[in-house]
């Protein structure tokens, strides 16, 4: 079969890596179209290099614009490429503007679509990714759900006949690429194992409202702990535009750096005491790494992880609430560390731990689905 992958954003390169390896192993022809939505070396190329993903055959260079601008120019470029390539199937990943552009262009050419990470729902009417997910799922032919709840959402929307519970390709990546050179990385940042928080910050909900931005900065400065923040370029440019950049650099427990590669990020995650993030992907990886996740968006992305208190929502309403959240974070991190240090408790936890996201072979089940339904 001739299979086209359409990607454009950082988390999609990480999801693509295991699927691409499986496509190659099974002897299919593969072509990668990069929309160019993310384009900085450390938001794009680094992942192709370190995860050994083949170079994209085409980069559409749609990077940076409004939702409509990026989606529209990606659709035009994707349509042109697909007419030339004539693939048997197109694989789309996640919920970004590149994903929805891929879904609309591919679907109108009547080419079968496989959507990886289908069925995730936050039930928010304002979250941009939710709109992308709904449209993509309803236009796709093979819907690969990462967990049971996502699968159930597809059933509820009448999409059962197209849905498969495959598990999560991000877990495949996590197990494959693991953590490397941890001593060197911790030394680089001047941090000790289990004595810092890893933070990421980029979502629209947290970068468009100045009050919210100030509350996040207030939280960070009140945490009595080193924080490593590989900062997304979107957030950096917002902070600069708002004249807050110097203030941010003065927060003495906060170490800001450029976005890092996947292996470095996973290493920082695995050796941290906890994660402070608004990233759906990283909140799930916190569970793989067995580190508590403090989530900075009022959305439930992975309900199974909320049910076991793996993802803890922070209320960022005012400075008084923030003081309470700082205490909650401290207590939770101490509790988690004590479990990790206690061998008996740790073994019990490992036994009890249900893996909600499959067994690390999601990409095989995805290819089984594509071959079974299309060949
Ligand atoms: C996008 C996705 C979001 C995903 C995130 C992953 C949509 C609607 N949003 O958000 O779902 O969680 O990617 O990281 O598709 N920029 C650069 N260099 C880059 C990329 C971005 O400087 O390589 C800056 C530009 O100023 C750009 C801004 O970041 O305007 C936002 O980028 P964009 O791709 O629109 O959205 P993300 O916030 O990255
Ligand atoms: N990530 C990375 N380097 C960073 C920050 C994140 O490699 O500096 C990885 C992270 O481990 C996860 C993915 O990027 O696999 C998440 O991407 P992001 O937070 O940009 O998007 P989201 O998951 O919110 O869509």
Short mmCIF file of C-alpha atoms and ligand atoms in Angstrom, two decimals:
data_model
loop_
_atom_site.label_atom_id
_atom_site.label_comp_id
_atom_site.label_asym_id
_atom_site.label_seq_id
_atom_site.Cartn_x
_atom_site.Cartn_y
_atom_site.Cartn_z
CA UNK A 1 0.00 0.00 0.00
CA UNK A 2 1.06 3.59 -0.52
CA UNK A 3 0.52 5.46 2.75
CA UNK A 4 0.78 9.21 3.29
CA UNK A 5 1.32 10.67 6.78
CA UNK A 6 0.28 14.29 7.26
CA UNK A 7 1.99 16.06 10.17
CA UNK A 8 2.88 19.61 11.11
CA UNK A 9 3.28 20.05 14.87
CA UNK A 10 5.70 18.89 17.54
CA UNK A 11 3.46 16.26 19.19
CA UNK A 12 2.62 14.82 15.75
CA UNK A 13 6.26 14.06 14.96
CA UNK A 14 6.45 12.11 18.24
CA UNK A 15 3.27 10.20 17.34
CA UNK A 16 4.45 9.59 13.79
CA UNK A 17 7.79 7.97 14.78
CA UNK A 18 6.50 4.53 15.89
CA UNK A 19 3.83 4.38 13.15
CA UNK A 20 6.40 5.18 10.45
CA UNK A 21 8.68 2.39 11.71
CA UNK A 22 5.81 -0.10 11.59
CA UNK A 23 4.74 1.03 8.10
CA UNK A 24 8.32 0.47 6.89
CA UNK A 25 8.68 -2.87 8.68
CA UNK A 26 5.54 -4.14 6.96
CA UNK A 27 6.90 -3.19 3.54
CA UNK A 28 4.47 -0.41 2.64
CA UNK A 29 5.53 2.63 0.69
CA UNK A 30 5.37 5.77 2.87
CA UNK A 31 5.37 9.46 2.08
CA UNK A 32 5.42 12.21 4.71
CA UNK A 33 3.81 15.59 4.07
CA UNK A 34 4.85 18.26 6.59
CA UNK A 35 2.48 21.24 6.66
CA UNK A 36 5.20 23.44 8.19
CA UNK A 37 2.90 24.64 11.00
CA UNK A 38 5.88 24.20 13.34
CA UNK A 39 9.13 25.17 11.71
CA UNK A 40 11.86 26.14 14.22
CA UNK A 41 14.69 23.62 14.31
CA UNK A 42 13.81 22.67 17.92
CA UNK A 43 10.06 22.46 17.19
CA UNK A 44 10.45 20.28 14.08
CA UNK A 45 13.79 19.06 12.60
CA UNK A 46 15.18 17.88 15.90
CA UNK A 47 12.43 15.25 16.17
CA UNK A 48 13.03 13.90 12.65
CA UNK A 49 16.74 13.55 13.47
CA UNK A 50 16.59 12.05 16.95
CA UNK A 51 13.60 9.77 16.34
CA UNK A 52 15.04 8.74 12.94
CA UNK A 53 11.92 9.63 10.99
CA UNK A 54 12.42 9.81 7.18
CA UNK A 55 12.60 13.36 5.81
CA UNK A 56 9.24 14.71 4.61
CA UNK A 57 8.96 14.73 0.82
CA UNK A 58 7.15 18.06 0.95
CA UNK A 59 7.02 20.96 3.39
CA UNK A 60 4.03 23.23 2.75
CA UNK A 61 5.44 26.05 4.90
CA UNK A 62 2.09 27.24 6.25
CA UNK A 63 3.70 28.30 9.57
CA UNK A 64 2.19 30.98 11.81
CA UNK A 65 -1.10 32.62 11.07
CA UNK A 66 -4.67 32.59 12.26
CA UNK A 67 -6.53 29.28 12.47
CA UNK A 68 -8.28 29.91 9.16
CA UNK A 69 -5.12 31.07 7.38
CA UNK A 70 -3.11 28.01 8.38
CA UNK A 71 -5.95 25.53 7.82
CA UNK A 72 -6.79 26.96 4.41
CA UNK A 73 -3.24 27.07 3.07
CA UNK A 74 -2.56 23.56 4.39
CA UNK A 75 -5.71 22.29 2.62
CA UNK A 76 -4.63 23.78 -0.70
CA UNK A 77 -1.12 22.31 -0.44
CA UNK A 78 -2.29 18.90 0.77
CA UNK A 79 -4.84 18.60 -2.04
CA UNK A 80 -2.16 19.30 -4.68
CA UNK A 81 0.20 16.72 -3.18
CA UNK A 82 -2.45 14.01 -2.79
CA UNK A 83 -3.60 14.41 -6.40
CA UNK A 84 0.00 13.74 -7.48
CA UNK A 85 0.69 10.91 -5.01
CA UNK A 86 -2.68 9.07 -5.17
CA UNK A 87 -2.19 7.16 -1.91
CA UNK A 88 -4.24 4.16 -0.72
CA UNK A 89 -4.58 5.73 2.71
CA UNK A 90 -3.73 8.88 4.64
CA UNK A 91 -2.83 8.82 8.33
CA UNK A 92 -3.61 11.89 10.46
CA UNK A 93 -2.48 12.51 14.03
CA UNK A 94 -4.05 14.32 16.98
CA UNK A 95 -6.11 17.48 16.86
CA UNK A 96 -4.28 20.45 15.40
CA UNK A 97 -5.07 22.76 12.50
CA UNK A 98 -2.80 20.56 10.34
CA UNK A 99 -4.92 17.52 11.27
CA UNK A 100 -8.24 19.10 10.36
CA UNK A 101 -6.81 20.52 7.11
CA UNK A 102 -5.63 17.00 6.24
CA UNK A 103 -9.05 15.57 7.00
CA UNK A 104 -10.95 18.03 4.81
CA UNK A 105 -8.60 17.87 1.82
CA UNK A 106 -8.25 14.07 1.90
CA UNK A 107 -11.90 13.34 2.45
CA UNK A 108 -13.03 15.35 -0.59
CA UNK A 109 -10.64 13.29 -2.74
CA UNK A 110 -12.33 10.15 -1.39
CA UNK A 111 -9.09 8.75 -0.05
CA UNK A 112 -9.50 6.62 3.11
CA UNK A 113 -8.33 8.33 6.30
CA UNK A 114 -6.98 6.72 9.44
CA UNK A 115 -7.10 9.06 12.45
CA UNK A 116 -4.62 8.32 15.22
CA UNK A 117 -5.78 9.50 18.67
CA UNK A 118 -9.44 9.56 17.65
CA UNK A 119 -12.34 10.04 20.05
CA UNK A 120 -10.67 12.26 22.64
CA UNK A 121 -13.22 14.82 23.83
CA UNK A 122 -13.10 17.63 26.35
CA UNK A 123 -16.73 18.66 25.70
CA UNK A 124 -15.62 22.28 25.53
CA UNK A 125 -17.27 24.48 22.91
CA UNK A 126 -14.45 27.02 22.96
CA UNK A 127 -11.33 24.82 22.83
CA UNK A 128 -9.92 25.01 19.25
CA UNK A 129 -8.59 21.44 19.33
CA UNK A 130 -12.05 20.06 20.20
CA UNK A 131 -13.46 21.45 16.94
CA UNK A 132 -10.56 19.88 15.00
CA UNK A 133 -11.11 16.49 16.68
CA UNK A 134 -14.83 16.37 15.97
CA UNK A 135 -14.47 17.27 12.29
CA UNK A 136 -11.53 14.91 11.78
CA UNK A 137 -13.24 11.95 13.45
CA UNK A 138 -16.43 12.35 11.47
CA UNK A 139 -14.55 12.54 8.16
CA UNK A 140 -12.22 9.61 8.91
CA UNK A 141 -12.70 5.96 8.00
CA UNK A 142 -10.53 4.21 10.59
CA UNK A 143 -10.61 5.70 14.06
CA UNK A 144 -7.81 4.61 16.37
CA UNK A 145 -8.64 5.37 19.99
CA UNK A 146 -5.80 5.67 22.50
CA UNK A 147 -7.92 4.66 25.51
CA UNK A 148 -11.30 3.17 26.40
CA UNK A 149 -12.97 6.52 27.11
CA UNK A 150 -12.01 7.84 23.67
CA UNK A 151 -13.41 4.65 22.14
CA UNK A 152 -16.66 5.08 24.09
CA UNK A 153 -16.99 8.67 22.86
CA UNK A 154 -16.83 7.40 19.28
CA UNK A 155 -19.52 4.82 20.04
CA UNK A 156 -21.74 7.55 21.52
CA UNK A 157 -21.30 9.60 18.34
CA UNK A 158 -22.44 6.68 16.18
CA UNK A 159 -18.93 5.90 14.88
CA UNK A 160 -18.53 2.41 16.38
CA UNK A 161 -18.18 0.60 13.05
CA UNK A 162 -15.11 2.68 12.21
CA UNK A 163 -13.52 2.63 15.68
CA UNK A 164 -10.66 0.47 16.99
CA UNK A 165 -9.16 0.55 20.48
CA UNK A 166 -5.47 0.50 19.62
CA UNK A 167 -3.78 2.07 22.65
CA UNK A 168 -1.60 5.12 22.46
CA UNK A 169 1.31 5.64 20.07
CA UNK A 170 2.79 8.14 22.54
CA UNK A 171 3.26 5.23 24.93
CA UNK A 172 5.00 3.32 22.11
CA UNK A 173 7.38 6.29 21.70
CA UNK A 174 7.90 6.64 25.44
CA UNK A 175 8.96 3.00 25.74
CA UNK A 176 11.12 3.07 22.60
CA UNK A 177 13.08 6.26 23.09
CA UNK A 178 13.23 6.25 26.88
CA UNK A 179 15.62 8.37 28.89
CA UNK A 180 19.25 8.84 27.91
CA UNK A 181 22.31 10.64 29.31
CA UNK A 182 20.35 11.69 32.39
CA UNK A 183 23.44 12.67 34.40
CA UNK A 184 24.69 14.92 31.63
CA UNK A 185 21.28 16.55 31.18
CA UNK A 186 20.72 17.18 34.91
CA UNK A 187 24.24 18.66 35.15
CA UNK A 188 23.53 20.95 32.21
CA UNK A 189 20.64 22.53 34.12
CA UNK A 190 22.38 22.35 37.53
CA UNK A 191 19.58 20.23 38.97
CA UNK A 192 19.40 17.12 41.15
CA UNK A 193 17.33 14.02 40.58
CA UNK A 194 13.78 14.45 42.00
CA UNK A 195 14.36 18.01 43.14
CA UNK A 196 12.76 20.15 40.48
CA UNK A 197 9.53 20.68 38.57
CA UNK A 198 9.35 20.38 34.79
CA UNK A 199 7.01 22.98 33.32
CA UNK A 200 5.57 23.55 29.84
CA UNK A 201 3.15 26.31 28.84
CA UNK A 202 1.64 27.03 25.42
CA UNK A 203 -2.11 26.63 25.12
CA UNK A 204 -4.34 29.28 23.63
CA UNK A 205 -6.36 29.34 26.89
CA UNK A 206 -3.18 30.34 28.80
CA UNK A 207 -1.56 32.73 26.35
CA UNK A 208 -4.35 35.10 25.35
CA UNK A 209 -5.64 36.37 28.71
CA UNK A 210 -3.25 38.70 30.56
CA UNK A 211 -4.89 38.06 33.92
CA UNK A 212 -4.37 34.34 33.50
CA UNK A 213 -0.75 34.86 32.40
CA UNK A 214 -0.05 36.91 35.53
CA UNK A 215 -1.65 34.27 37.74
CA UNK A 216 0.57 31.58 36.19
CA UNK A 217 3.63 33.74 36.85
CA UNK A 218 2.47 34.34 40.39
CA UNK A 219 2.14 30.57 40.96
CA UNK A 220 5.61 29.93 39.56
CA UNK A 221 7.25 32.57 41.72
CA UNK A 222 5.57 31.24 44.88
CA UNK A 223 6.76 27.67 44.37
CA UNK A 224 9.70 27.02 46.61
CA UNK A 225 11.36 24.76 44.06
CA UNK A 226 13.53 24.93 40.97
CA UNK A 227 11.42 24.93 37.81
CA UNK A 228 12.77 24.05 34.37
CA UNK A 229 10.67 25.58 31.61
CA UNK A 230 11.50 24.74 27.98
CA UNK A 231 9.39 27.56 26.64
CA UNK A 232 7.16 27.22 23.57
CA UNK A 233 7.87 30.06 21.07
CA UNK A 234 4.24 31.16 21.21
CA UNK A 235 4.44 31.90 24.93
CA UNK A 236 7.81 33.59 24.61
CA UNK A 237 6.52 35.97 21.95
CA UNK A 238 3.39 36.75 24.02
CA UNK A 239 5.48 37.50 27.13
CA UNK A 240 7.76 39.78 25.09
CA UNK A 241 4.81 41.59 23.49
CA UNK A 242 3.21 42.16 26.90
CA UNK A 243 6.46 43.58 28.28
CA UNK A 244 6.67 40.77 30.84
CA UNK A 245 9.87 39.12 29.61
CA UNK A 246 12.24 40.88 32.05
CA UNK A 247 9.91 40.13 34.96
CA UNK A 248 9.89 36.47 33.99
CA UNK A 249 13.69 36.31 33.79
CA UNK A 250 13.88 37.77 37.30
CA UNK A 251 11.92 34.90 38.88
CA UNK A 252 14.90 33.30 40.60
CA UNK A 253 13.61 29.71 40.93
CA UNK A 254 12.61 29.61 37.25
CA UNK A 255 15.06 28.42 34.59
CA UNK A 256 13.78 29.16 31.12
CA UNK A 257 15.34 27.46 28.11
CA UNK A 258 14.53 26.91 24.46
CA UNK A 259 12.21 23.97 23.64
CA UNK A 260 14.13 20.71 23.92
CA UNK A 261 14.12 17.48 21.92
CA UNK A 262 11.91 14.55 22.91
CA UNK A 263 14.63 12.46 24.52
CA UNK A 264 15.79 15.36 26.67
CA UNK A 265 12.22 16.21 27.61
CA UNK A 266 11.40 12.65 28.63
CA UNK A 267 14.63 12.51 30.63
CA UNK A 268 13.74 15.75 32.42
CA UNK A 269 10.25 14.37 33.06
CA UNK A 270 11.44 11.05 34.47
CA UNK A 271 13.82 12.70 36.93
CA UNK A 272 11.49 15.48 38.06
CA UNK A 273 9.44 15.67 41.21
CA UNK A 274 6.33 16.71 39.30
CA UNK A 275 5.03 18.34 36.13
CA UNK A 276 3.34 21.72 35.78
CA UNK A 277 1.79 21.92 32.35
CA UNK A 278 -1.10 22.74 30.07
CA UNK A 279 -0.07 20.13 27.51
CA UNK A 280 -2.43 17.24 26.86
CA UNK A 281 0.49 15.10 25.67
CA UNK A 282 2.75 15.81 28.61
CA UNK A 283 -0.06 15.26 31.13
CA UNK A 284 -0.37 11.73 29.77
CA UNK A 285 3.39 11.17 29.75
CA UNK A 286 3.46 12.13 33.44
CA UNK A 287 1.53 8.91 34.05
CA UNK A 288 3.99 6.86 31.98
CA UNK A 289 6.83 8.38 34.03
CA UNK A 290 4.97 8.01 37.33
CA UNK A 291 5.25 11.68 38.26
CA UNK A 292 2.29 13.82 39.49
CA UNK A 293 0.89 16.26 36.94
CA UNK A 294 -0.47 19.68 37.91
CA UNK A 295 -2.67 20.80 35.08
CA UNK A 296 -3.24 24.45 34.21
CA UNK A 297 -6.34 24.28 31.99
CA UNK A 298 -9.96 23.79 33.01
CA UNK A 299 -10.40 20.91 30.60
CA UNK A 300 -10.57 17.18 31.23
CA UNK A 301 -8.49 15.66 28.45
CA UNK A 302 -7.80 12.20 29.94
CA UNK A 303 -10.63 11.32 32.39
CA UNK A 304 -9.00 8.00 33.37
CA UNK A 305 -5.99 9.90 34.73
CA UNK A 306 -8.18 12.31 36.67
CA UNK A 307 -9.97 9.37 38.30
CA UNK A 308 -6.70 8.11 39.84
CA UNK A 309 -5.51 11.63 40.79
CA UNK A 310 -2.65 11.43 38.34
CA UNK A 311 -3.74 14.73 36.82
CA UNK A 312 -4.55 17.35 39.42
CA UNK A 313 -6.27 20.54 38.26
CA UNK A 314 -4.97 23.81 39.62
CA UNK A 315 -7.40 26.62 40.28
CA UNK A 316 -5.84 29.80 39.00
CA UNK A 317 -8.45 32.29 40.12
CA UNK A 318 -6.69 34.73 42.49
CA UNK A 319 -3.56 35.05 44.60
CA UNK A 320 -5.20 33.57 47.69
CA UNK A 321 -6.21 30.41 45.81
CA UNK A 322 -2.73 30.19 44.37
CA UNK A 323 -1.21 29.95 47.85
CA UNK A 324 -3.48 26.96 48.52
CA UNK A 325 -2.44 25.37 45.22
CA UNK A 326 1.25 25.80 46.09
CA UNK A 327 0.64 23.86 49.31
CA UNK A 328 -1.32 21.20 47.43
CA UNK A 329 1.55 20.79 44.97
CA UNK A 330 4.14 20.49 47.75
CA UNK A 331 2.11 17.92 49.68
CA UNK A 332 1.33 15.87 46.57
CA UNK A 333 4.94 15.80 45.40
CA UNK A 334 6.13 14.73 48.87
CA UNK A 335 3.51 11.97 48.98
CA UNK A 336 4.48 10.69 45.51
CA UNK A 337 8.19 10.76 46.40
CA UNK A 338 7.55 8.76 49.57
CA UNK A 339 5.75 6.09 47.54
CA UNK A 340 8.58 5.97 45.02
CA UNK A 341 11.15 5.59 47.84
CA UNK A 342 9.25 2.82 49.61
CA UNK A 343 10.00 -0.41 47.78
CA UNK A 344 6.98 -2.31 49.17
CA UNK A 345 4.52 0.46 48.37
CA UNK A 346 6.15 0.90 44.97
CA UNK A 347 5.71 -2.79 44.14
CA UNK A 348 2.07 -2.66 45.22
CA UNK A 349 1.57 0.38 43.02
CA UNK A 350 3.17 -1.30 40.02
CA UNK A 351 0.92 -4.35 40.48
CA UNK A 352 -2.16 -2.19 40.82
CA UNK A 353 -1.26 0.11 37.98
CA UNK A 354 -3.61 -0.44 35.10
CA UNK A 355 -2.26 0.65 31.80
CA UNK A 356 -5.00 2.72 30.28
CA UNK A 357 -3.04 3.32 27.09
CA UNK A 358 -2.20 -0.16 25.80
CA UNK A 359 1.00 -2.14 25.94
CA UNK A 360 3.36 -0.14 23.74
CA UNK A 361 2.29 -1.80 20.48
CA UNK A 362 -0.41 0.64 19.36
CA UNK A 363 1.30 1.23 16.02
CA UNK A 364 1.01 -2.50 15.19
CA UNK A 365 -2.75 -2.44 15.92
CA UNK A 366 -3.14 0.68 13.81
CA UNK A 367 -1.47 -1.02 10.85
CA UNK A 368 -3.55 -4.17 11.44
CA UNK A 369 -6.61 -1.93 11.23
CA UNK A 370 -5.49 -0.24 8.02
CA UNK A 371 -4.49 -3.52 6.34
CA UNK A 372 -7.59 -5.35 7.52
CA UNK A 373 -10.00 -2.70 6.32
CA UNK A 374 -8.34 -1.50 3.16
CA UNK A 375 -6.30 -4.28 1.56
C1 LIG B 1 -0.44 24.07 18.06
C2 LIG B 1 -1.78 23.36 18.11
C3 LIG B 1 -2.00 22.82 19.50
C4 LIG B 1 -0.86 21.96 19.95
C5 LIG B 1 0.46 22.68 19.78
C6 LIG B 1 1.60 21.75 20.07
C7 LIG B 1 -3.56 24.24 16.69
C8 LIG B 1 -4.84 24.96 16.70
N1 LIG B 1 -2.89 24.27 17.83
O1 LIG B 1 -0.48 25.17 18.95
O2 LIG B 1 -3.17 22.02 19.50
O3 LIG B 1 -1.03 21.63 21.31
O4 LIG B 1 0.58 23.15 18.43
O5 LIG B 1 2.77 22.44 20.38
O6 LIG B 1 -3.18 23.66 15.70
N2 LIG B 1 5.87 29.49 16.62
C9 LIG B 1 7.19 29.72 16.33
N3 LIG B 1 7.90 28.68 15.79
C10 LIG B 1 7.38 27.46 15.53
C11 LIG B 1 6.03 27.27 15.82
C12 LIG B 1 5.27 28.28 16.37
O7 LIG B 1 7.73 30.79 16.54
O8 LIG B 1 8.12 26.56 15.04
C13 LIG B 1 5.09 30.61 17.24
C14 LIG B 1 4.50 31.58 16.21
O9 LIG B 1 4.52 32.83 16.78
C15 LIG B 1 3.07 31.08 16.08
C16 LIG B 1 2.78 30.62 17.51
O10 LIG B 1 3.99 30.06 17.97
O11 LIG B 1 2.19 32.07 15.67
C17 LIG B 1 1.66 29.62 17.62
O12 LIG B 1 1.91 28.49 16.77
P1 LIG B 1 0.68 27.62 16.24
O13 LIG B 1 1.19 26.49 15.45
O14 LIG B 1 -0.34 28.49 15.63
O15 LIG B 1 -0.02 27.12 17.56
P2 LIG B 1 0.56 26.34 18.81
O16 LIG B 1 0.37 27.19 20.01
O17 LIG B 1 1.92 25.86 18.52
N1 LIG B 2 8.00 18.02 24.24
C1 LIG B 2 9.31 18.05 23.78
N2 LIG B 2 10.07 19.16 24.05
C2 LIG B 2 9.59 20.23 24.75
C3 LIG B 2 8.24 20.17 25.20
C4 LIG B 2 7.47 19.07 24.92
O1 LIG B 2 9.77 17.10 23.15
O2 LIG B 2 10.33 21.20 24.93
C5 LIG B 2 7.17 16.83 23.91
C6 LIG B 2 6.45 16.19 25.07
O3 LIG B 2 7.28 15.24 25.71
C7 LIG B 2 5.26 15.55 24.38
C8 LIG B 2 4.94 16.53 23.27
O4 LIG B 2 6.14 17.27 23.05
O5 LIG B 2 5.62 14.31 23.81
C9 LIG B 2 3.81 17.43 23.66
O6 LIG B 2 3.73 18.48 22.76
P1 LIG B 2 2.98 19.84 23.10
O7 LIG B 2 2.96 20.06 24.55
O8 LIG B 2 3.61 20.87 22.24
O9 LIG B 2 1.53 19.59 22.51
P2 LIG B 2 0.17 18.98 23.10
O10 LIG B 2 0.45 17.63 23.62
O11 LIG B 2 -0.33 19.92 24.15
O12 LIG B 2 -0.72 18.98 21.92
#
